[in-house]
Amino acid sequence: GAVVSQHPSRVICKSGTSVKIECRSLDFQATTMFWYRQFPKQSLMLMATSNEGSKATYEQGVEKDKFLINHASLTLSTLTVTSAHPEDSSFYICSARDPVQGATYSPLHFGNGTRLTVT
Amino acid sequence: RKEVEQDPGPFNVPEGATVAFNCTYSNSASQSFFWYRQDCRKEPKLLMSVYSSGNEDGRFTAQLNRASQYISLLIRDSKLSDSATYLCVVKANDMRFGAGTRLTVKP
């Protein structure tokens, strides 16, 4: 079945550094990928929709200059957390929908998530 | 009001019990519906899609009521391995997640 790979699975960085997270669709082409963030004991919150070849669409309250998204190919989207701070520590998950299955009824396939800890 | 609301939980049930979760959604234009399960510190995994006529997959039964804008998940003969957080997901223009309901099945 469709697989989405996310890397790294865990990262610890110092405050002020930038962290890049990669999301790859392994056996399908994803024109759209989604980035979520999840704080402990809370639900997934959509941060942005990544569109191949164009600018990402950010949800209200998400700073586009802080969370840089690049979707340069049909199989790769990256999220860069710039100048990370401890409050950015969270679980970041990407997802994509296999377009072959149809846009309306196909479920999302998730990456295995990246646990970011900013010290 | 949240777009997708779920039973707050947590649900603590003994093995073999039947447990039901409900989820309501506010966007009447929602087109597709799913239940995901999420284990602690892991990504969500699709449990089942929810179809208009209702559907069953082994011990799991999902129902959709468009008029009342809610979906449900029924788990029969619960197993220890069913312990997880169950997320209700609704798609209109994009996917919206409920906050999740935590289920713990105890021996």
PDB file of C-alpha atoms in Angstrom:
ATOM      1  CA  GLY A   1       0.000   0.000   0.000  1.00  0.00           C
ATOM      2  CA  ALA A   2       0.856   3.655  -0.097  1.00  0.00           C
ATOM      3  CA  VAL A   3       3.626   4.659   2.255  1.00  0.00           C
ATOM      4  CA  VAL A   4       4.757   8.023   3.484  1.00  0.00           C
ATOM      5  CA  SER A   5       8.200   8.273   4.974  1.00  0.00           C
ATOM      6  CA  GLN A   6       9.231  11.019   7.355  1.00  0.00           C
ATOM      7  CA  HIS A   7      12.720  11.833   8.546  1.00  0.00           C
ATOM      8  CA  PRO A   8      14.123  12.295  11.100  1.00  0.00           C
ATOM      9  CA  SER A   9      11.956  10.538  13.638  1.00  0.00           C
ATOM     10  CA  ARG A  10      13.500  12.388  16.519  1.00  0.00           C
ATOM     11  CA  VAL A  11      15.615  15.507  16.795  1.00  0.00           C
ATOM     12  CA  ILE A  12      16.979  17.469  19.691  1.00  0.00           C
ATOM     13  CA  CYS A  13      18.349  20.901  18.944  1.00  0.00           C
ATOM     14  CA  LYS A  14      19.403  24.033  20.724  1.00  0.00           C
ATOM     15  CA  SER A  15      17.285  27.131  20.818  1.00  0.00           C
ATOM     16  CA  GLY A  16      17.893  29.374  17.829  1.00  0.00           C
ATOM     17  CA  THR A  17      18.846  26.653  15.382  1.00  0.00           C
ATOM     18  CA  SER A  18      16.813  25.522  12.406  1.00  0.00           C
ATOM     19  CA  VAL A  19      15.517  22.025  11.850  1.00  0.00           C
ATOM     20  CA  LYS A  20      14.452  20.482   8.560  1.00  0.00           C
ATOM     21  CA  ILE A  21      11.957  17.638   8.407  1.00  0.00           C
ATOM     22  CA  GLU A  22      11.464  15.643   5.231  1.00  0.00           C
ATOM     23  CA  CYS A  23       8.321  13.922   4.081  1.00  0.00           C
ATOM     24  CA  ARG A  24       8.400  11.548   1.143  1.00  0.00           C
ATOM     25  CA  SER A  25       5.711   9.622  -0.624  1.00  0.00           C
ATOM     26  CA  LEU A  26       7.359   6.334  -1.505  1.00  0.00           C
ATOM     27  CA  ASP A  27       5.095   4.727  -4.068  1.00  0.00           C
ATOM     28  CA  PHE A  28       2.814   7.452  -5.266  1.00  0.00           C
ATOM     29  CA  GLN A  29       3.034  11.041  -6.394  1.00  0.00           C
ATOM     30  CA  ALA A  30       1.555  13.545  -4.015  1.00  0.00           C
ATOM     31  CA  THR A  31       0.748  16.957  -5.415  1.00  0.00           C
ATOM     32  CA  THR A  32      -0.472  17.903  -1.966  1.00  0.00           C
ATOM     33  CA  MET A  33       0.945  17.068   1.417  1.00  0.00           C
ATOM     34  CA  PHE A  34      -0.182  18.188   4.811  1.00  0.00           C
ATOM     35  CA  TRP A  35       1.784  19.147   7.875  1.00  0.00           C
ATOM     36  CA  TYR A  36       0.373  18.703  11.353  1.00  0.00           C
ATOM     37  CA  ARG A  37       1.582  19.440  14.825  1.00  0.00           C
ATOM     38  CA  GLN A  38       0.504  17.652  17.948  1.00  0.00           C
ATOM     39  CA  PHE A  39       1.209  18.746  21.490  1.00  0.00           C
ATOM     40  CA  PRO A  40       0.985  16.189  24.315  1.00  0.00           C
ATOM     41  CA  LYS A  41      -2.523  14.935  24.957  1.00  0.00           C
ATOM     42  CA  GLN A  42      -3.926  17.150  22.244  1.00  0.00           C
ATOM     43  CA  SER A  43      -5.273  16.469  18.805  1.00  0.00           C
ATOM     44  CA  LEU A  44      -3.505  16.887  15.527  1.00  0.00           C
ATOM     45  CA  MET A  45      -3.617  20.459  14.331  1.00  0.00           C
ATOM     46  CA  LEU A  46      -3.209  21.224  10.657  1.00  0.00           C
ATOM     47  CA  MET A  47      -0.406  23.698  10.176  1.00  0.00           C
ATOM     48  CA  ALA A  48      -0.229  24.012   6.433  1.00  0.00           C
ATOM     49  CA  THR A  49      -0.999  22.417   3.117  1.00  0.00           C
ATOM     50  CA  SER A  50       2.004  21.906   0.919  1.00  0.00           C
ATOM     51  CA  ASN A  51       1.417  22.226  -2.825  1.00  0.00           C
ATOM     52  CA  GLU A  52       3.910  20.927  -5.351  1.00  0.00           C
ATOM     53  CA  GLY A  53       5.325  23.737  -7.413  1.00  0.00           C
ATOM     54  CA  SER A  54       3.542  26.525  -5.594  1.00  0.00           C
ATOM     55  CA  LYS A  55       3.353  28.226  -2.239  1.00  0.00           C
ATOM     56  CA  ALA A  56       2.057  26.430   0.783  1.00  0.00           C
ATOM     57  CA  THR A  57      -1.233  27.390   2.336  1.00  0.00           C
ATOM     58  CA  TYR A  58      -0.925  28.112   6.029  1.00  0.00           C
ATOM     59  CA  GLU A  59      -3.596  27.807   8.660  1.00  0.00           C
ATOM     60  CA  GLN A  60      -4.536  30.832  10.684  1.00  0.00           C
ATOM     61  CA  GLY A  61      -2.045  31.519  13.425  1.00  0.00           C
ATOM     62  CA  VAL A  62       0.808  29.581  11.832  1.00  0.00           C
ATOM     63  CA  GLU A  63       3.767  31.790  10.947  1.00  0.00           C
ATOM     64  CA  LYS A  64       4.864  31.094   7.409  1.00  0.00           C
ATOM     65  CA  ASP A  65       8.256  32.698   7.960  1.00  0.00           C
ATOM     66  CA  LYS A  66       8.925  30.440  10.898  1.00  0.00           C
ATOM     67  CA  PHE A  67       7.676  27.226   9.369  1.00  0.00           C
ATOM     68  CA  LEU A  68       9.088  27.146   5.871  1.00  0.00           C
ATOM     69  CA  ILE A  69       7.585  24.602   3.555  1.00  0.00           C
ATOM     70  CA  ASN A  70       9.073  23.520   0.271  1.00  0.00           C
ATOM     71  CA  HIS A  71       7.395  21.049  -2.027  1.00  0.00           C
ATOM     72  CA  ALA A  72       9.856  20.868  -4.868  1.00  0.00           C
ATOM     73  CA  SER A  73       8.866  17.515  -6.299  1.00  0.00           C
ATOM     74  CA  LEU A  74       5.877  15.222  -6.430  1.00  0.00           C
ATOM     75  CA  THR A  75       7.369  12.963  -3.800  1.00  0.00           C
ATOM     76  CA  LEU A  76       9.048  15.315  -1.358  1.00  0.00           C
ATOM     77  CA  SER A  77       7.905  18.068   0.946  1.00  0.00           C
ATOM     78  CA  THR A  78      10.081  19.637   3.614  1.00  0.00           C
ATOM     79  CA  LEU A  79       9.200  21.601   6.712  1.00  0.00           C
ATOM     80  CA  THR A  80      11.896  23.787   8.212  1.00  0.00           C
ATOM     81  CA  VAL A  81      11.390  25.120  11.694  1.00  0.00           C
ATOM     82  CA  THR A  82      13.515  28.254  11.715  1.00  0.00           C
ATOM     83  CA  SER A  83      15.066  29.696  14.845  1.00  0.00           C
ATOM     84  CA  ALA A  84      13.455  27.025  16.936  1.00  0.00           C
ATOM     85  CA  HIS A  85      12.489  27.766  20.518  1.00  0.00           C
ATOM     86  CA  PRO A  86      11.421  25.464  23.346  1.00  0.00           C
ATOM     87  CA  GLU A  87       7.754  26.220  22.680  1.00  0.00           C
ATOM     88  CA  ASP A  88       8.212  24.694  19.223  1.00  0.00           C
ATOM     89  CA  SER A  89       8.885  21.350  20.842  1.00  0.00           C
ATOM     90  CA  SER A  90       6.166  19.088  19.544  1.00  0.00           C
ATOM     91  CA  PHE A  91       5.324  16.090  17.416  1.00  0.00           C
ATOM     92  CA  TYR A  92       5.256  17.028  13.734  1.00  0.00           C
ATOM     93  CA  ILE A  93       3.509  14.716  11.296  1.00  0.00           C
ATOM     94  CA  CYS A  94       3.134  14.893   7.556  1.00  0.00           C
ATOM     95  CA  SER A  95       0.539  13.184   5.469  1.00  0.00           C
ATOM     96  CA  ALA A  96      -0.493  12.752   1.881  1.00  0.00           C
ATOM     97  CA  ARG A  97      -3.349  11.313  -0.068  1.00  0.00           C
ATOM     98  CA  ASP A  98      -2.800   8.892  -2.918  1.00  0.00           C
ATOM     99  CA  PRO A  99      -4.467  10.668  -5.855  1.00  0.00           C
ATOM    100  CA  VAL A 100      -5.097   7.391  -7.636  1.00  0.00           C
ATOM    101  CA  GLN A 101      -7.616   6.571  -4.948  1.00  0.00           C
ATOM    102  CA  GLY A 102      -9.556   9.744  -5.638  1.00  0.00           C
ATOM    103  CA  ALA A 103      -9.476  13.057  -3.852  1.00  0.00           C
ATOM    104  CA  THR A 104     -12.749  12.862  -2.025  1.00  0.00           C
ATOM    105  CA  TYR A 105     -12.886   9.476  -0.390  1.00  0.00           C
ATOM    106  CA  SER A 106      -9.311   8.393   0.004  1.00  0.00           C
ATOM    107  CA  PRO A 107      -7.867   8.520   3.526  1.00  0.00           C
ATOM    108  CA  LEU A 108      -4.624  10.138   4.469  1.00  0.00           C
ATOM    109  CA  HIS A 109      -1.379   8.239   4.739  1.00  0.00           C
ATOM    110  CA  PHE A 110       0.809   9.514   7.521  1.00  0.00           C
ATOM    111  CA  GLY A 111       4.508   9.685   8.013  1.00  0.00           C
ATOM    112  CA  ASN A 112       5.771   8.239  11.269  1.00  0.00           C
ATOM    113  CA  GLY A 113       6.205  11.684  12.757  1.00  0.00           C
ATOM    114  CA  THR A 114       9.128  13.717  14.033  1.00  0.00           C
ATOM    115  CA  ARG A 115       9.499  14.429  17.713  1.00  0.00           C
ATOM    116  CA  LEU A 116      11.240  17.769  18.053  1.00  0.00           C
ATOM    117  CA  THR A 117      12.748  18.823  21.327  1.00  0.00           C
ATOM    118  CA  VAL A 118      14.262  22.281  21.552  1.00  0.00           C
ATOM    119  CA  THR A 119      16.481  22.862  24.545  1.00  0.00           C
TER     120      THR A 119
ATOM    121  CA  ARG B   1     -17.826  25.362  18.371  1.00  0.00           C
ATOM    122  CA  LYS B   2     -15.156  22.961  17.167  1.00  0.00           C
ATOM    123  CA  GLU B   3     -15.511  21.552  13.680  1.00  0.00           C
ATOM    124  CA  VAL B   4     -15.208  18.001  14.916  1.00  0.00           C
ATOM    125  CA  GLU B   5     -16.106  17.020  18.459  1.00  0.00           C
ATOM    126  CA  GLN B   6     -15.685  13.699  20.154  1.00  0.00           C
ATOM    127  CA  ASP B   7     -16.620  12.088  23.427  1.00  0.00           C
ATOM    128  CA  PRO B   8     -14.059  13.397  25.876  1.00  0.00           C
ATOM    129  CA  GLY B   9     -13.268  10.044  27.427  1.00  0.00           C
ATOM    130  CA  PRO B  10     -11.220   8.432  28.763  1.00  0.00           C
ATOM    131  CA  PHE B  11     -12.963   5.094  28.470  1.00  0.00           C
ATOM    132  CA  ASN B  12     -11.692   2.359  30.739  1.00  0.00           C
ATOM    133  CA  VAL B  13     -13.300  -0.970  29.973  1.00  0.00           C
ATOM    134  CA  PRO B  14     -12.626  -4.629  30.770  1.00  0.00           C
ATOM    135  CA  GLU B  15     -11.607  -7.071  28.111  1.00  0.00           C
ATOM    136  CA  GLY B  16     -14.562  -8.364  26.172  1.00  0.00           C
ATOM    137  CA  ALA B  17     -16.653  -5.259  26.704  1.00  0.00           C
ATOM    138  CA  THR B  18     -18.447  -3.386  23.979  1.00  0.00           C
ATOM    139  CA  VAL B  19     -17.638   0.288  23.732  1.00  0.00           C
ATOM    140  CA  ALA B  20     -19.000   3.027  21.496  1.00  0.00           C
ATOM    141  CA  PHE B  21     -17.590   6.374  20.522  1.00  0.00           C
ATOM    142  CA  ASN B  22     -19.512   9.230  19.008  1.00  0.00           C
ATOM    143  CA  CYS B  23     -18.320  12.152  16.970  1.00  0.00           C
ATOM    144  CA  THR B  24     -20.203  15.185  15.703  1.00  0.00           C
ATOM    145  CA  TYR B  25     -19.187  17.540  12.940  1.00  0.00           C
ATOM    146  CA  SER B  26     -20.338  21.023  12.107  1.00  0.00           C
ATOM    147  CA  ASN B  27     -19.718  21.320   8.375  1.00  0.00           C
ATOM    148  CA  SER B  28     -22.726  19.965   6.539  1.00  0.00           C
ATOM    149  CA  ALA B  29     -20.691  19.906   3.323  1.00  0.00           C
ATOM    150  CA  SER B  30     -18.405  17.223   4.727  1.00  0.00           C
ATOM    151  CA  GLN B  31     -17.986  14.470   2.212  1.00  0.00           C
ATOM    152  CA  SER B  32     -15.994  11.681   3.747  1.00  0.00           C
ATOM    153  CA  PHE B  33     -15.403  10.300   7.178  1.00  0.00           C
ATOM    154  CA  PHE B  34     -12.814   8.136   8.835  1.00  0.00           C
ATOM    155  CA  TRP B  35     -11.770   6.659  12.124  1.00  0.00           C
ATOM    156  CA  TYR B  36      -8.085   6.565  12.897  1.00  0.00           C
ATOM    157  CA  ARG B  37      -6.348   5.093  15.886  1.00  0.00           C
ATOM    158  CA  GLN B  38      -3.273   6.598  17.384  1.00  0.00           C
ATOM    159  CA  ASP B  39      -1.011   4.808  19.783  1.00  0.00           C
ATOM    160  CA  CYS B  40       0.970   6.784  22.292  1.00  0.00           C
ATOM    161  CA  ARG B  41       3.716   8.843  20.631  1.00  0.00           C
ATOM    162  CA  LYS B  42       2.988   7.372  17.209  1.00  0.00           C
ATOM    163  CA  GLU B  43       1.357   8.625  14.054  1.00  0.00           C
ATOM    164  CA  PRO B  44      -2.355   7.998  13.414  1.00  0.00           C
ATOM    165  CA  LYS B  45      -3.225   4.908  11.437  1.00  0.00           C
ATOM    166  CA  LEU B  46      -6.399   4.429   9.473  1.00  0.00           C
ATOM    167  CA  LEU B  47      -8.816   2.127  11.231  1.00  0.00           C
ATOM    168  CA  MET B  48     -11.690   2.352   8.805  1.00  0.00           C
ATOM    169  CA  SER B  49     -13.545   4.619   6.473  1.00  0.00           C
ATOM    170  CA  VAL B  50     -17.172   5.341   7.278  1.00  0.00           C
ATOM    171  CA  TYR B  51     -19.709   4.816   4.548  1.00  0.00           C
ATOM    172  CA  SER B  52     -23.222   6.186   4.319  1.00  0.00           C
ATOM    173  CA  SER B  53     -24.828   2.801   4.769  1.00  0.00           C
ATOM    174  CA  GLY B  54     -22.625   1.925   7.702  1.00  0.00           C
ATOM    175  CA  ASN B  55     -19.886  -0.635   7.546  1.00  0.00           C
ATOM    176  CA  GLU B  56     -18.309  -3.335   9.593  1.00  0.00           C
ATOM    177  CA  ASP B  57     -14.791  -4.690   9.782  1.00  0.00           C
ATOM    178  CA  GLY B  58     -14.514  -7.581  12.165  1.00  0.00           C
ATOM    179  CA  ARG B  59     -15.221  -6.314  15.659  1.00  0.00           C
ATOM    180  CA  PHE B  60     -15.504  -2.719  14.481  1.00  0.00           C
ATOM    181  CA  THR B  61     -18.689  -1.116  13.196  1.00  0.00           C
ATOM    182  CA  ALA B  62     -18.918   2.438  11.911  1.00  0.00           C
ATOM    183  CA  GLN B  63     -22.113   4.366  11.353  1.00  0.00           C
ATOM    184  CA  LEU B  64     -22.830   7.702   9.706  1.00  0.00           C
ATOM    185  CA  ASN B  65     -25.867   9.880  10.294  1.00  0.00           C
ATOM    186  CA  ARG B  66     -25.736  12.795   7.885  1.00  0.00           C
ATOM    187  CA  ALA B  67     -28.984  14.334   9.085  1.00  0.00           C
ATOM    188  CA  SER B  68     -27.679  14.636  12.624  1.00  0.00           C
ATOM    189  CA  GLN B  69     -24.090  15.095  11.500  1.00  0.00           C
ATOM    190  CA  TYR B  70     -22.512  12.448  13.612  1.00  0.00           C
ATOM    191  CA  ILE B  71     -20.529   9.299  13.165  1.00  0.00           C
ATOM    192  CA  SER B  72     -19.980   6.477  15.570  1.00  0.00           C
ATOM    193  CA  LEU B  73     -17.567   3.645  16.156  1.00  0.00           C
ATOM    194  CA  LEU B  74     -18.551   0.483  17.972  1.00  0.00           C
ATOM    195  CA  ILE B  75     -15.945  -1.956  19.210  1.00  0.00           C
ATOM    196  CA  ARG B  76     -17.181  -5.372  20.262  1.00  0.00           C
ATOM    197  CA  ASP B  77     -15.313  -7.921  22.355  1.00  0.00           C
ATOM    198  CA  SER B  78     -12.594  -5.403  23.111  1.00  0.00           C
ATOM    199  CA  LYS B  79      -9.010  -6.596  23.359  1.00  0.00           C
ATOM    200  CA  LEU B  80      -6.081  -5.268  25.319  1.00  0.00           C
ATOM    201  CA  SER B  81      -4.535  -4.280  21.998  1.00  0.00           C
ATOM    202  CA  ASP B  82      -7.464  -1.973  21.291  1.00  0.00           C
ATOM    203  CA  SER B  83      -6.096   0.440  23.883  1.00  0.00           C
ATOM    204  CA  ALA B  84      -5.328   3.609  21.964  1.00  0.00           C
ATOM    205  CA  THR B  85      -6.713   7.011  21.143  1.00  0.00           C
ATOM    206  CA  TYR B  86      -9.404   6.977  18.480  1.00  0.00           C
ATOM    207  CA  LEU B  87      -9.597   9.976  16.211  1.00  0.00           C
ATOM    208  CA  CYS B  88     -12.642  10.989  14.260  1.00  0.00           C
ATOM    209  CA  VAL B  89     -11.675  12.587  10.943  1.00  0.00           C
ATOM    210  CA  VAL B  90     -13.992  14.494   8.671  1.00  0.00           C
ATOM    211  CA  LYS B  91     -13.211  15.802   5.228  1.00  0.00           C
ATOM    212  CA  ALA B  92     -14.842  18.828   3.636  1.00  0.00           C
ATOM    213  CA  ASN B  93     -12.257  20.970   1.902  1.00  0.00           C
ATOM    214  CA  ASP B  94      -9.564  19.387   4.000  1.00  0.00           C
ATOM    215  CA  MET B  95      -9.198  16.863   6.772  1.00  0.00           C
ATOM    216  CA  ARG B  96     -10.266  17.923  10.227  1.00  0.00           C
ATOM    217  CA  PHE B  97      -9.488  15.871  13.274  1.00  0.00           C
ATOM    218  CA  GLY B  98     -11.357  15.455  16.488  1.00  0.00           C
ATOM    219  CA  ALA B  99      -9.414  15.699  19.713  1.00  0.00           C
ATOM    220  CA  GLY B 100      -9.540  11.949  20.119  1.00  0.00           C
ATOM    221  CA  THR B 101     -10.983   9.612  22.694  1.00  0.00           C
ATOM    222  CA  ARG B 102      -8.647   7.605  24.830  1.00  0.00           C
ATOM    223  CA  LEU B 103      -9.581   3.958  25.323  1.00  0.00           C
ATOM    224  CA  THR B 104      -7.936   1.686  27.846  1.00  0.00           C
ATOM    225  CA  VAL B 105      -8.908  -1.962  27.855  1.00  0.00           C
ATOM    226  CA  LYS B 106      -7.984  -3.705  31.083  1.00  0.00           C
ATOM    227  CA  PRO B 107      -7.592  -7.414  31.827  1.00  0.00           C
TER     228      PRO B 107
END
